[in-house]
Short mmCIF file of C-alpha atoms in Angstrom, two decimals:
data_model
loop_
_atom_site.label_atom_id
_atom_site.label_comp_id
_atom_site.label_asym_id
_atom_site.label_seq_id
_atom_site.Cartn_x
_atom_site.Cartn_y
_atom_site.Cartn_z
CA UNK A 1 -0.02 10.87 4.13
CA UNK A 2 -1.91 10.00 1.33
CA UNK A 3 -0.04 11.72 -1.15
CA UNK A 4 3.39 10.60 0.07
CA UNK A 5 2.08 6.65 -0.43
CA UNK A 6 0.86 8.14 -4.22
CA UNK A 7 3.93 9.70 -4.99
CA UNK A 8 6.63 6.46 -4.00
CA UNK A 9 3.92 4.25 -5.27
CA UNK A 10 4.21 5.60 -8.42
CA UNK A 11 8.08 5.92 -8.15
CA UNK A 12 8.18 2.13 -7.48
CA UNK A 13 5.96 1.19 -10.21
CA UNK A 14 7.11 3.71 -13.08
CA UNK A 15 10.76 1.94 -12.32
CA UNK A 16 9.60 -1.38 -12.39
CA UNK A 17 6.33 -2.13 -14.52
CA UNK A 18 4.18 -0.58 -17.06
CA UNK A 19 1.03 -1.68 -14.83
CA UNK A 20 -0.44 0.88 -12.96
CA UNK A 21 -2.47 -1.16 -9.77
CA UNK A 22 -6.09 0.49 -9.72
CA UNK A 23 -5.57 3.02 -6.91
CA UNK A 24 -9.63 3.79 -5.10
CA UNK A 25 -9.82 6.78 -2.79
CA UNK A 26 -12.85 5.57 -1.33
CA UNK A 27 -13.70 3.41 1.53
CA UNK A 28 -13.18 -0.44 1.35
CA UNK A 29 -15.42 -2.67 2.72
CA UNK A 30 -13.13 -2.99 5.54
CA UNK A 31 -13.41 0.49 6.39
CA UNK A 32 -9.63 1.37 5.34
CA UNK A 33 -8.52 3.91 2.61
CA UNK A 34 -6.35 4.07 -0.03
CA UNK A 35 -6.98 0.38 -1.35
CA UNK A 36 -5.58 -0.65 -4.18
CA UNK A 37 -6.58 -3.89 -6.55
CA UNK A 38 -3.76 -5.96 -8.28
CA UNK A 39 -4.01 -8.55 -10.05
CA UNK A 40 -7.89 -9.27 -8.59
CA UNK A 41 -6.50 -9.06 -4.77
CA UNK A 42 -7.27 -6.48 -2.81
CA UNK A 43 -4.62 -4.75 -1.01
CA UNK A 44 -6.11 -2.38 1.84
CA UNK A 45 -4.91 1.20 4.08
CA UNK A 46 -1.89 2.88 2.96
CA UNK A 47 1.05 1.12 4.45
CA UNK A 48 -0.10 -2.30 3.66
CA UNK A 49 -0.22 -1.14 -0.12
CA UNK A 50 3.28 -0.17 0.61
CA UNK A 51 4.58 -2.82 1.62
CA UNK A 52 3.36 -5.39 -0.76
CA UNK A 53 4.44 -2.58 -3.76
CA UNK A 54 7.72 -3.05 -2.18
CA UNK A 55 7.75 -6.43 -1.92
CA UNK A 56 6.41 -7.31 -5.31
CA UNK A 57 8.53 -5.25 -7.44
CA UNK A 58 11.33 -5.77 -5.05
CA UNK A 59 12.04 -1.94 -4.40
CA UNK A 60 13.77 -0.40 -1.42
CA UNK A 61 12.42 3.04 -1.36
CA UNK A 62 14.71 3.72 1.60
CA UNK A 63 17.55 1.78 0.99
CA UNK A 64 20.31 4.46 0.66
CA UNK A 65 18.77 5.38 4.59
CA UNK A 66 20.33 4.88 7.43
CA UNK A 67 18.61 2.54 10.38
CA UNK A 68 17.88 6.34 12.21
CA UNK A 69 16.81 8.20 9.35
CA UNK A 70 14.39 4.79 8.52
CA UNK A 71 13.74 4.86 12.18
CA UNK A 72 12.66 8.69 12.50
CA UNK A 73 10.71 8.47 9.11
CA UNK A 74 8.41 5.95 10.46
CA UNK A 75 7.93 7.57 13.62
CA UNK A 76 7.12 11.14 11.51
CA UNK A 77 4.80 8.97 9.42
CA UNK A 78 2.78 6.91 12.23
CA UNK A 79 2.36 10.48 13.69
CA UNK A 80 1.22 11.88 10.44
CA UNK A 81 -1.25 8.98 9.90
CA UNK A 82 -2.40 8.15 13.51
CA UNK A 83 -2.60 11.66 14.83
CA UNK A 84 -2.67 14.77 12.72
CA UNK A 85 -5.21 13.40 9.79
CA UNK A 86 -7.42 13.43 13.01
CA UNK A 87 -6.87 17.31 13.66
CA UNK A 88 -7.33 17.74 10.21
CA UNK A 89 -10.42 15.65 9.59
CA UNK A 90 -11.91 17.38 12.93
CA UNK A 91 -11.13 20.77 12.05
CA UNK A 92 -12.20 20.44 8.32
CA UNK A 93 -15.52 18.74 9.24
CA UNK A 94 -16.91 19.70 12.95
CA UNK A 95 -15.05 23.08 13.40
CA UNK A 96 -15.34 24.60 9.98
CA UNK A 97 -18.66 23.50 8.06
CA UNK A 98 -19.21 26.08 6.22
CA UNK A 99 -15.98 26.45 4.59
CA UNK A 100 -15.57 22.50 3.70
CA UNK A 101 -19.26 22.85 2.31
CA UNK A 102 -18.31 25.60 0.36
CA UNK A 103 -14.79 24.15 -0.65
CA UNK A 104 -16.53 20.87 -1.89
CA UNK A 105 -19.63 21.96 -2.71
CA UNK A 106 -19.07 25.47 -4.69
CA UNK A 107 -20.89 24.73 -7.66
CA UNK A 108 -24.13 23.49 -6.08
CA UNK A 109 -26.67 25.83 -4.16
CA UNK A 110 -25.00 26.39 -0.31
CA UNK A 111 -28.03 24.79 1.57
CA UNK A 112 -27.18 21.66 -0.70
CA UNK A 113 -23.55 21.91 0.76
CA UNK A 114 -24.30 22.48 3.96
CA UNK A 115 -27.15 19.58 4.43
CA UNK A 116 -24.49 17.29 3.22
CA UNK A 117 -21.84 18.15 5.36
CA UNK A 118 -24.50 18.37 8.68
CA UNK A 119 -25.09 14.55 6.89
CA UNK A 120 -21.55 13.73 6.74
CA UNK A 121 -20.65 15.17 10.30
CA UNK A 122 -22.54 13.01 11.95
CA UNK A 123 -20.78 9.65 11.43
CA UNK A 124 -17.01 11.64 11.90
CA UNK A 125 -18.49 12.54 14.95
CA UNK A 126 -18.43 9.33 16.12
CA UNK A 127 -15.36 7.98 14.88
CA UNK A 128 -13.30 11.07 16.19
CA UNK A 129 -15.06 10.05 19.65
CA UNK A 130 -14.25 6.24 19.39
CA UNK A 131 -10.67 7.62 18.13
CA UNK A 132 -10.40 9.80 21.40
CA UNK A 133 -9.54 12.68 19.81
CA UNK A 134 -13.24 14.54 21.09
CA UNK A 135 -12.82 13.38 24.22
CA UNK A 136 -10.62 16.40 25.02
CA UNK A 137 -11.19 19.74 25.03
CA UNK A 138 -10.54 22.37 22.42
CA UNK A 139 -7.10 23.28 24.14
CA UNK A 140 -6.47 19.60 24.94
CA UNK A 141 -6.54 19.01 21.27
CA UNK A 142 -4.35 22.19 20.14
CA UNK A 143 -1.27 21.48 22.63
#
């Protein structure tokens, strides 16, 4: 979902300013990611950065949409956001170790990679258990 909010973002603001809002990729202090700063306010998660793009520039991303297509869209995106980055970030990081420490660690020693992502595990544990996701089994989670 990430790189659909880039990609309009940038539509949005290419059309309508020469300002570029400083776009961070890492966590907030809120806990959220993307978060953007404009203007010296930060604007936190995805969608709110959205809508307040939107708003600002006064751009209708969807405005040639009809209310179903705008209606299906944001149903295909909560699912996108809410459900599947789960799957991913579970897969990725509890079911495949070895291959994320080797896809973002490929230049360093493996042992490096792999202490980091046994480091890293642990907290995504834990939010992929207070997200529910973990709380069913491995077939659970596939259907």
């Amino acid at each position: 979902h990430h790189t659909s909010m880039c990609l309009v973002a940038e539509r949005i603001l290419c059309t309508k300013s020469n300002f570029w809002p400083f776009l961070r990729w890492c966590i907030c202090c809120s806990g959220k990611m993307p978060w953007m700063v404009y203007k010296g306010v930060i604007h936190e998660d995805s969608q709110t950065c959205m809508d307040f793009l939107k708003k600002e520039f006064n751009v209708d991303p969807d405005k040639s949409l009809t209310q179903e297509q705008k209606s299906t869209g944001e149903l295909l995106r909560i699912s996108l956001e809410q459900s599947l980055s789960w799957h991913i970030v579970h897969q990725r990081w509890i079911m495949q170790p070895d291959k994320t420490a080797q896809y973002f660690f490929s230049q360093a020693p493996s042992w490096i990679g792999g202490l980091f992502v046994r480091f890293l595990a642990r907290p995504i544990k834990v939010g992929l258990r207070f997200q529910g996701l973990t709380r069913h089994s491995a077939d659970a989670q596939l259907e």
